[in-house]
Short mmCIF file of the C-alpha atoms (twelve columns), coordinates in Angstrom:
data_MODEL
# 
_entry.id   MODEL 
# 
loop_
_atom_site.group_PDB 
_atom_site.id 
_atom_site.type_symbol 
_atom_site.label_atom_id 
_atom_site.label_alt_id 
_atom_site.label_comp_id 
_atom_site.label_asym_id 
_atom_site.label_seq_id 
_atom_site.Cartn_x 
_atom_site.Cartn_y 
_atom_site.Cartn_z 
_atom_site.pdbx_PDB_model_num 
ATOM 1   C CA . MET A 1   90.940  32.837 -158.493 1 
ATOM 2   C CA . GLN A 2   90.014  29.213 -158.968 1 
ATOM 3   C CA . ARG A 3   91.922  29.277 -162.329 1 
ATOM 4   C CA . LEU A 4   95.064  30.651 -160.443 1 
ATOM 5   C CA . PHE A 5   94.701  27.786 -157.915 1 
ATOM 6   C CA . ILE A 6   94.576  25.223 -160.742 1 
ATOM 7   C CA . LEU A 7   97.346  26.743 -162.551 1 
ATOM 8   C CA . THR A 8   99.648  27.002 -159.501 1 
ATOM 9   C CA . LEU A 9   99.070  23.310 -158.703 1 
ATOM 10  C CA . SER A 10  99.890  22.465 -162.430 1 
ATOM 11  C CA . LEU A 11  103.271 24.139 -162.216 1 
ATOM 12  C CA . ILE A 12  104.554 22.377 -159.146 1 
ATOM 13  C CA . PRO A 13  105.437 19.078 -160.986 1 
ATOM 14  C CA . TRP A 14  107.574 21.141 -163.318 1 
ATOM 15  C CA . ILE A 15  109.974 22.488 -160.659 1 
ATOM 16  C CA . PRO A 16  112.305 19.398 -160.810 1 
ATOM 17  C CA . ALA A 17  112.495 19.728 -164.676 1 
ATOM 18  C CA . VAL A 18  114.169 23.142 -164.289 1 
ATOM 19  C CA . LEU A 19  117.036 21.391 -162.476 1 
ATOM 20  C CA . CYS A 20  116.974 18.114 -164.300 1 
ATOM 21  C CA . TRP A 21  118.528 18.016 -167.670 1 
ATOM 22  C CA . VAL A 22  121.038 16.206 -169.925 1 
ATOM 23  C CA . THR A 23  123.274 17.907 -172.637 1 
ATOM 24  C CA . THR A 24  126.159 17.102 -174.810 1 
ATOM 25  C CA . GLN A 25  127.771 18.233 -178.061 1 
ATOM 26  C CA . LYS A 26  125.907 17.821 -181.193 1 
ATOM 27  C CA . GLU A 27  128.714 15.746 -182.778 1 
ATOM 28  C CA . PHE A 28  131.927 14.037 -181.948 1 
ATOM 29  C CA . ILE A 29  134.483 13.019 -184.632 1 
ATOM 30  C CA . GLY A 30  137.210 10.357 -184.149 1 
ATOM 31  C CA . PRO A 31  139.784 8.622  -186.331 1 
ATOM 32  C CA . GLU A 32  139.284 5.039  -187.394 1 
ATOM 33  C CA . GLY A 33  141.352 2.699  -185.245 1 
ATOM 34  C CA . GLY A 34  141.581 5.412  -182.537 1 
ATOM 35  C CA . SER A 35  139.451 6.294  -179.521 1 
ATOM 36  C CA . LEU A 36  136.735 8.883  -178.804 1 
ATOM 37  C CA . THR A 37  135.691 10.477 -175.514 1 
ATOM 38  C CA . VAL A 38  132.272 11.880 -175.065 1 
ATOM 39  C CA . GLN A 39  131.328 14.190 -172.185 1 
ATOM 40  C CA . CYS A 40  127.645 14.250 -171.094 1 
ATOM 41  C CA . ARG A 41  126.571 16.861 -168.562 1 
ATOM 42  C CA . TYR A 42  123.433 16.664 -166.313 1 
ATOM 43  C CA . GLY A 43  121.587 18.715 -163.793 1 
ATOM 44  C CA . SER A 44  122.314 18.349 -160.086 1 
ATOM 45  C CA . HIS A 45  119.110 16.312 -159.309 1 
ATOM 46  C CA . TYR A 46  120.480 13.504 -161.520 1 
ATOM 47  C CA . ALA A 47  123.671 13.108 -159.545 1 
ATOM 48  C CA . ASP A 48  122.615 9.822  -157.912 1 
ATOM 49  C CA . HIS A 49  120.798 8.385  -161.029 1 
ATOM 50  C CA . VAL A 50  122.122 5.592  -163.192 1 
ATOM 51  C CA . LYS A 51  123.706 6.944  -166.474 1 
ATOM 52  C CA . TYR A 52  123.909 4.911  -169.786 1 
ATOM 53  C CA . TRP A 53  125.225 5.177  -173.400 1 
ATOM 54  C CA . CYS A 54  122.848 4.093  -176.105 1 
ATOM 55  C CA . HIS A 55  123.297 3.513  -179.905 1 
ATOM 56  C CA . GLY A 56  120.322 4.583  -181.792 1 
ATOM 57  C CA . GLY A 57  118.553 7.761  -182.889 1 
ATOM 58  C CA . THR A 58  115.246 7.183  -181.124 1 
ATOM 59  C CA . ARG A 59  114.219 5.984  -177.468 1 
ATOM 60  C CA . ILE A 60  112.516 2.891  -178.974 1 
ATOM 61  C CA . PHE A 61  115.194 1.738  -181.127 1 
ATOM 62  C CA . CYS A 62  118.195 2.078  -178.826 1 
ATOM 63  C CA . GLU A 63  120.847 -0.463 -177.785 1 
ATOM 64  C CA . ILE A 64  122.430 0.311  -174.430 1 
ATOM 65  C CA . LEU A 65  126.066 -0.288 -174.691 1 
ATOM 66  C CA . ALA A 66  127.242 0.778  -171.287 1 
ATOM 67  C CA . ARG A 67  125.723 1.708  -167.788 1 
ATOM 68  C CA . THR A 68  127.281 3.170  -164.782 1 
ATOM 69  C CA . ASP A 69  125.716 0.470  -162.592 1 
ATOM 70  C CA . GLU A 70  127.473 -2.361 -164.403 1 
ATOM 71  C CA . THR A 71  131.112 -3.156 -163.719 1 
ATOM 72  C CA . SER A 72  133.546 -3.033 -166.539 1 
ATOM 73  C CA . SER A 73  136.860 -4.870 -166.898 1 
ATOM 74  C CA . ALA A 74  139.869 -4.121 -164.753 1 
ATOM 75  C CA . LYS A 75  141.327 -2.244 -167.796 1 
ATOM 76  C CA . PRO A 76  138.678 0.189  -169.305 1 
ATOM 77  C CA . SER A 77  140.967 0.683  -172.249 1 
ATOM 78  C CA . GLU A 78  140.422 -2.916 -173.324 1 
ATOM 79  C CA . ASP A 79  136.757 -2.394 -173.503 1 
ATOM 80  C CA . LYS A 80  135.034 -1.336 -176.635 1 
ATOM 81  C CA . VAL A 81  132.868 1.066  -174.778 1 
ATOM 82  C CA . SER A 82  133.427 2.316  -171.167 1 
ATOM 83  C CA . ILE A 83  131.571 4.775  -168.882 1 
ATOM 84  C CA . PHE A 84  132.615 6.854  -165.886 1 
ATOM 85  C CA . ASP A 85  130.389 9.051  -163.785 1 
ATOM 86  C CA . ASP A 86  131.760 12.033 -161.974 1 
ATOM 87  C CA . PRO A 87  128.962 13.448 -159.794 1 
ATOM 88  C CA . ALA A 88  131.239 16.198 -158.368 1 
ATOM 89  C CA . ARG A 89  131.582 17.706 -161.886 1 
ATOM 90  C CA . LEU A 90  127.941 16.777 -162.784 1 
ATOM 91  C CA . MET A 91  129.245 15.001 -165.830 1 
ATOM 92  C CA . PHE A 92  129.724 11.394 -167.136 1 
ATOM 93  C CA . THR A 93  132.248 10.352 -169.675 1 
ATOM 94  C CA . VAL A 94  131.998 7.735  -172.356 1 
ATOM 95  C CA . THR A 95  135.012 6.288  -174.159 1 
ATOM 96  C CA . ILE A 96  134.743 4.397  -177.376 1 
ATOM 97  C CA . ASN A 97  138.042 2.385  -178.386 1 
ATOM 98  C CA . ASP A 98  139.177 0.886  -181.629 1 
ATOM 99  C CA . LEU A 99  136.896 2.953  -183.644 1 
ATOM 100 C CA . LYS A 100 135.429 1.504  -186.940 1 
ATOM 101 C CA . GLU A 101 133.448 3.077  -189.585 1 
ATOM 102 C CA . THR A 102 130.512 1.082  -188.557 1 
ATOM 103 C CA . ASP A 103 130.624 2.885  -185.152 1 
ATOM 104 C CA . SER A 104 129.413 6.145  -187.013 1 
ATOM 105 C CA . GLY A 105 125.809 6.989  -186.259 1 
ATOM 106 C CA . TRP A 106 123.560 8.456  -183.635 1 
ATOM 107 C CA . TYR A 107 123.904 7.892  -179.984 1 
ATOM 108 C CA . SER A 108 122.352 9.293  -176.709 1 
ATOM 109 C CA . CYS A 109 123.571 10.106 -173.284 1 
ATOM 110 C CA . GLY A 110 120.775 8.933  -170.935 1 
ATOM 111 C CA . VAL A 111 119.716 9.228  -167.244 1 
ATOM 112 C CA . GLU A 112 117.517 6.487  -165.877 1 
ATOM 113 C CA . LEU A 113 114.255 7.635  -164.285 1 
ATOM 114 C CA . ALA A 114 111.848 5.560  -162.428 1 
ATOM 115 C CA . SER A 115 108.865 8.038  -162.349 1 
ATOM 116 C CA . ARG A 116 108.762 9.059  -166.017 1 
ATOM 117 C CA . ALA A 117 110.529 8.544  -169.335 1 
ATOM 118 C CA . ASP A 118 114.448 8.788  -169.221 1 
ATOM 119 C CA . ASP A 119 116.000 12.037 -169.856 1 
ATOM 120 C CA . VAL A 120 118.356 11.838 -172.976 1 
ATOM 121 C CA . ALA A 121 120.603 14.010 -175.100 1 
ATOM 122 C CA . TYR A 122 121.407 12.954 -178.742 1 
ATOM 123 C CA . THR A 123 124.739 13.331 -180.551 1 
ATOM 124 C CA . GLU A 124 126.215 12.017 -183.697 1 
ATOM 125 C CA . VAL A 125 129.449 10.088 -183.835 1 
ATOM 126 C CA . LYS A 126 131.580 10.291 -187.063 1 
ATOM 127 C CA . VAL A 127 134.504 8.078  -187.685 1 
ATOM 128 C CA . PHE A 128 136.994 9.042  -190.277 1 
ATOM 129 C CA . HIS A 129 140.168 7.961  -191.874 1 
ATOM 130 C CA . GLY A 130 142.447 10.730 -190.584 1 
ATOM 131 C CA . VAL A 131 144.694 11.639 -187.681 1 
ATOM 132 C CA . SER A 132 145.408 9.818  -184.288 1 
ATOM 133 C CA . VAL A 133 148.069 9.799  -181.671 1 
ATOM 134 C CA . VAL A 134 150.105 7.091  -180.069 1 
ATOM 135 C CA . ASN A 135 149.375 8.546  -176.615 1 
ATOM 136 C CA . SER A 136 146.558 10.967 -175.879 1 
ATOM 137 C CA . MET A 137 148.126 12.014 -172.619 1 
ATOM 138 C CA . VAL A 138 151.872 12.638 -172.360 1 
ATOM 139 C CA . SER A 139 153.835 13.938 -169.330 1 
ATOM 140 C CA . GLY A 140 157.296 15.146 -168.568 1 
ATOM 141 C CA . GLU A 141 159.245 16.820 -165.816 1 
ATOM 142 C CA . GLU A 142 159.896 20.591 -165.744 1 
ATOM 143 C CA . GLY A 143 162.990 21.424 -167.603 1 
ATOM 144 C CA . SER A 144 162.997 18.138 -169.545 1 
ATOM 145 C CA . SER A 145 161.648 17.279 -173.023 1 
ATOM 146 C CA . LEU A 146 158.752 15.155 -174.284 1 
ATOM 147 C CA . THR A 147 157.695 13.781 -177.607 1 
ATOM 148 C CA . VAL A 148 154.368 13.506 -179.144 1 
ATOM 149 C CA . GLN A 149 153.782 11.280 -182.100 1 
ATOM 150 C CA . CYS A 150 150.841 12.274 -184.408 1 
ATOM 151 C CA . LEU A 151 149.675 9.637  -186.907 1 
ATOM 152 C CA . TYR A 152 147.825 10.111 -190.117 1 
ATOM 153 C CA . THR A 153 146.526 8.011  -192.947 1 
ATOM 154 C CA . GLN A 154 148.300 8.117  -196.480 1 
ATOM 155 C CA . ARG A 155 145.674 10.495 -197.966 1 
ATOM 156 C CA . PHE A 156 147.167 13.084 -195.686 1 
ATOM 157 C CA . ARG A 157 150.774 12.487 -196.597 1 
ATOM 158 C CA . LEU A 158 151.153 15.772 -198.357 1 
ATOM 159 C CA . SER A 159 148.824 17.716 -196.193 1 
ATOM 160 C CA . GLU A 160 150.056 20.394 -193.912 1 
ATOM 161 C CA . LYS A 161 150.604 19.265 -190.413 1 
ATOM 162 C CA . LYS A 162 150.031 21.470 -187.400 1 
ATOM 163 C CA . TRP A 163 150.567 21.515 -183.586 1 
ATOM 164 C CA . CYS A 164 148.170 23.896 -181.773 1 
ATOM 165 C CA . ARG A 165 147.230 24.763 -178.326 1 
ATOM 166 C CA . SER A 166 143.575 23.962 -177.933 1 
ATOM 167 C CA . GLY A 167 141.386 26.998 -178.316 1 
ATOM 168 C CA . ASP A 168 144.058 29.200 -179.609 1 
ATOM 169 C CA . PRO A 169 144.358 29.195 -183.449 1 
ATOM 170 C CA . SER A 170 147.094 31.755 -183.356 1 
ATOM 171 C CA . SER A 171 149.351 29.340 -181.535 1 
ATOM 172 C CA . CYS A 172 149.476 26.910 -184.433 1 
ATOM 173 C CA . LEU A 173 152.850 25.857 -185.592 1 
ATOM 174 C CA . SER A 174 153.340 24.044 -189.011 1 
ATOM 175 C CA . THR A 175 155.755 21.379 -190.032 1 
ATOM 176 C CA . GLY A 176 158.864 22.689 -191.862 1 
ATOM 177 C CA . SER A 177 158.180 26.335 -190.787 1 
ATOM 178 C CA . TYR A 178 159.024 26.214 -187.122 1 
ATOM 179 C CA . GLU A 179 161.963 25.067 -185.072 1 
ATOM 180 C CA . ASP A 180 163.457 26.840 -182.051 1 
ATOM 181 C CA . THR A 181 164.825 26.060 -178.641 1 
ATOM 182 C CA . SER A 182 161.449 25.066 -177.187 1 
ATOM 183 C CA . VAL A 183 159.456 23.235 -180.056 1 
ATOM 184 C CA . THR A 184 160.418 21.197 -183.032 1 
ATOM 185 C CA . ILE A 185 158.139 19.558 -185.615 1 
ATOM 186 C CA . SER A 186 159.254 16.996 -188.125 1 
ATOM 187 C CA . ASP A 187 157.239 14.917 -190.663 1 
ATOM 188 C CA . ASP A 188 158.531 11.666 -192.137 1 
ATOM 189 C CA . ARG A 189 155.699 11.636 -194.631 1 
ATOM 190 C CA . THR A 190 155.094 7.959  -194.165 1 
ATOM 191 C CA . GLY A 191 152.352 8.133  -191.751 1 
ATOM 192 C CA . ALA A 192 153.648 10.214 -188.655 1 
ATOM 193 C CA . PHE A 193 154.803 13.623 -187.579 1 
ATOM 194 C CA . THR A 194 156.611 14.272 -184.389 1 
ATOM 195 C CA . VAL A 195 156.370 17.181 -181.973 1 
ATOM 196 C CA . THR A 196 159.028 17.627 -179.417 1 
ATOM 197 C CA . LEU A 197 158.595 19.959 -176.577 1 
ATOM 198 C CA . LYS A 198 161.913 21.060 -174.970 1 
ATOM 199 C CA . LYS A 199 162.725 22.672 -171.608 1 
ATOM 200 C CA . LEU A 200 159.205 22.130 -170.383 1 
ATOM 201 C CA . GLN A 201 157.673 24.833 -168.231 1 
ATOM 202 C CA . MET A 202 154.727 24.670 -165.886 1 
ATOM 203 C CA . ARG A 203 152.640 26.826 -168.337 1 
ATOM 204 C CA . ASP A 204 153.053 24.215 -171.069 1 
ATOM 205 C CA . ALA A 205 150.566 22.028 -169.346 1 
ATOM 206 C CA . ASP A 206 147.498 22.146 -171.494 1 
ATOM 207 C CA . TRP A 207 145.368 20.551 -174.176 1 
ATOM 208 C CA . TYR A 208 146.809 20.588 -177.702 1 
ATOM 209 C CA . LEU A 209 145.808 19.484 -181.190 1 
ATOM 210 C CA . CYS A 210 147.550 17.393 -183.794 1 
ATOM 211 C CA . SER A 211 146.339 18.364 -187.158 1 
ATOM 212 C CA . ALA A 212 146.702 17.143 -190.724 1 
ATOM 213 C CA . GLY A 213 144.632 18.850 -193.372 1 
ATOM 214 C CA . GLN A 214 141.218 19.391 -191.817 1 
ATOM 215 C CA . GLN A 215 141.475 16.465 -189.243 1 
ATOM 216 C CA . GLN A 216 142.776 16.912 -185.815 1 
ATOM 217 C CA . VAL A 217 143.030 14.960 -182.408 1 
ATOM 218 C CA . ALA A 218 143.475 16.213 -178.910 1 
ATOM 219 C CA . VAL A 219 146.480 15.592 -176.771 1 
ATOM 220 C CA . GLN A 220 146.896 16.449 -173.163 1 
ATOM 221 C CA . VAL A 221 150.293 17.563 -171.925 1 
ATOM 222 C CA . GLN A 222 151.078 17.195 -168.241 1 
ATOM 223 C CA . VAL A 223 154.084 18.773 -166.564 1 
ATOM 224 C CA . ARG A 224 155.532 17.590 -163.199 1 
ATOM 225 C CA . PRO A 225 157.331 20.075 -161.031 1 
ATOM 226 C CA . HIS A 226 161.048 19.392 -160.831 1 
ATOM 227 C CA . GLY A 227 161.646 16.602 -158.248 1 
ATOM 228 C CA . SER A 228 157.886 15.774 -157.901 1 
ATOM 229 C CA . THR A 229 156.119 12.776 -159.054 1 
ATOM 230 C CA . LYS A 230 152.666 14.440 -159.247 1 
ATOM 231 C CA . PRO A 231 151.961 16.132 -162.616 1 
ATOM 232 C CA . VAL A 232 150.188 19.480 -163.191 1 
ATOM 233 C CA . THR A 233 147.456 19.120 -165.779 1 
ATOM 234 C CA . SER A 234 145.761 21.590 -167.902 1 
ATOM 235 C CA . PRO A 235 144.509 24.641 -165.975 1 
ATOM 236 C CA . PRO A 236 140.973 24.359 -164.566 1 
ATOM 237 C CA . THR A 237 138.137 25.974 -166.553 1 
ATOM 238 C CA . PRO A 238 136.533 29.215 -165.174 1 
ATOM 239 C CA . SER A 239 133.410 27.026 -164.699 1 
ATOM 240 C CA . GLN A 240 134.938 24.639 -162.118 1 
ATOM 241 C CA . PRO A 241 134.674 26.866 -158.967 1 
ATOM 242 C CA . TRP A 242 131.007 27.577 -159.928 1 
ATOM 243 C CA . ASN A 243 130.475 23.850 -160.039 1 
ATOM 244 C CA . ARG A 244 131.454 23.497 -156.346 1 
ATOM 245 C CA . TYR A 245 128.351 25.625 -155.253 1 
ATOM 246 C CA . ARG A 246 126.102 24.811 -158.186 1 
ATOM 247 C CA . TYR A 247 124.220 22.002 -156.412 1 
ATOM 248 C CA . MET A 248 123.695 24.175 -153.276 1 
ATOM 249 C CA . LEU A 249 122.392 27.177 -155.298 1 
ATOM 250 C CA . GLU A 250 120.182 25.088 -157.536 1 
ATOM 251 C CA . SER A 251 118.786 23.369 -154.507 1 
ATOM 252 C CA . ILE A 252 117.979 26.675 -152.843 1 
ATOM 253 C CA . VAL A 253 116.253 28.087 -155.987 1 
ATOM 254 C CA . GLY A 254 114.274 24.866 -156.523 1 
ATOM 255 C CA . CYS A 255 113.100 24.754 -152.884 1 
ATOM 256 C CA . SER A 256 112.307 28.416 -152.761 1 
ATOM 257 C CA . SER A 257 110.321 28.219 -156.064 1 
ATOM 258 C CA . LEU A 258 108.461 25.162 -154.777 1 
ATOM 259 C CA . LEU A 259 107.609 26.943 -151.486 1 
ATOM 260 C CA . LEU A 260 106.482 29.902 -153.351 1 
ATOM 261 C CA . LEU A 261 104.107 27.940 -155.489 1 
ATOM 262 C CA . VAL A 262 102.672 26.057 -152.599 1 
ATOM 263 C CA . GLY A 263 102.094 29.381 -150.701 1 
ATOM 264 C CA . LEU A 264 100.338 30.720 -153.683 1 
ATOM 265 C CA . ALA A 265 98.139  27.573 -153.915 1 
ATOM 266 C CA . VAL A 266 97.274  27.735 -150.175 1 
ATOM 267 C CA . LEU A 267 96.517  31.538 -150.438 1 
ATOM 268 C CA . ALA A 268 94.229  30.861 -153.507 1 
ATOM 269 C CA . ARG A 269 92.438  28.093 -151.672 1 
ATOM 270 C CA . LYS A 270 91.782  30.357 -148.520 1 
ATOM 271 C CA . ILE A 271 90.415  33.223 -150.779 1 
ATOM 272 C CA . LEU A 272 88.120  30.827 -152.522 1 
ATOM 273 C CA . ARG A 273 86.910  29.448 -149.134 1 
ATOM 274 C CA . LYS A 274 86.419  32.930 -147.823 1 
ATOM 275 C CA . LYS A 275 84.377  34.015 -150.908 1 
ATOM 276 C CA . ALA A 276 82.209  30.838 -150.472 1 
ATOM 277 C CA . SER A 277 81.661  31.488 -146.757 1 
ATOM 278 C CA . SER A 278 80.695  35.120 -147.600 1 
ATOM 279 C CA . ARG A 279 78.029  34.107 -150.223 1 
ATOM 280 C CA . PHE A 280 76.627  31.459 -147.667 1 
ATOM 281 C CA . LYS A 281 76.277  34.162 -145.004 1 
ATOM 282 C CA . GLN A 282 74.554  36.606 -147.437 1 
ATOM 283 C CA . THR A 283 72.114  33.782 -148.358 1 
ATOM 284 C CA . GLU A 284 71.320  33.049 -144.677 1 
ATOM 285 C CA . GLU A 285 70.472  36.744 -144.142 1 
ATOM 286 C CA . ILE A 286 68.150  36.741 -147.114 1 
ATOM 287 C CA . PHE A 287 66.348  33.456 -146.170 1 
ATOM 288 C CA . PRO A 288 66.785  33.162 -142.411 1 
ATOM 289 C CA . ASP A 289 63.693  30.891 -142.111 1 
ATOM 290 C CA . ASN A 290 63.552  29.292 -145.547 1 
ATOM 291 C CA . PRO A 291 66.340  26.725 -146.044 1 
ATOM 292 C CA . LYS A 292 64.775  25.594 -149.377 1 
ATOM 293 C CA . GLY A 293 64.887  29.107 -150.867 1 
ATOM 294 C CA . MET A 294 68.510  29.426 -149.715 1 
ATOM 295 C CA . ARG A 295 69.410  26.266 -151.477 1 
ATOM 296 C CA . ASP A 296 67.668  27.315 -154.615 1 
ATOM 297 C CA . LEU A 297 69.495  30.674 -154.612 1 
ATOM 298 C CA . GLN A 298 72.911  28.865 -154.105 1 
ATOM 299 C CA . ARG A 299 72.146  26.605 -157.167 1 
ATOM 300 C CA . SER A 300 71.257  29.654 -159.273 1 
ATOM 301 C CA . LYS A 301 74.678  31.144 -158.537 1 
# 
């Protein structure tokens, strides 16, 4: 029973660890001269902590490039590295601009902790000579047209160019093979191919991919309802409704687990005391007039 008591107490400090974590993709790939966005997700207990982006493959040799408690310039797009925390979505975003080959390497998403070592998640950034876009986000009014210009380096001049809806390979359209009343794709073979979306509909709002060879870059298409100035972005992911209640549910689970462990610890302690008291009474009955003998018997046990 004493072992159970000790084990229960040892588990209590681990309760926060169940709700405290940081994660990200294992790698991010971006074109030289373009920009790259990294999304780092974290547990609800880290919502109020400082987050940072660090260059280096270990905790010791790590250069912090951006922190959420440091102010950036008025135009984040002009910063080499910018960071933005969104506690409502339990995610912080890092943007690296003007990518160079020297930016390739290992990085970490970090959450600063005062009581113990920072929690981090490592990822590899790869910069390539490949594909980019003039604007990573384009918008247009319902019923109108919009144009996306996808850029590529000369080594992709003769490669097949594609326009795909993100996450749906069957939607890919190739240059020279597709043209109708809603989409046209043209390649000037001098470093850019152009995608024109005609007669925009609300369902066209989504993330798309410009591809050349094996390289690709994401583009967000926003569509404004006719006569409105507010665009409709890509549809929310199924996980978003869950995120609204995630903090509450995690807190309830965490508190319930903590109370359960504390209750087990108290119960184990009471049982130990009860057994000790029972042994003491038995000893008193055996040696009612001999305290020395009673102490000797207790030592022998």
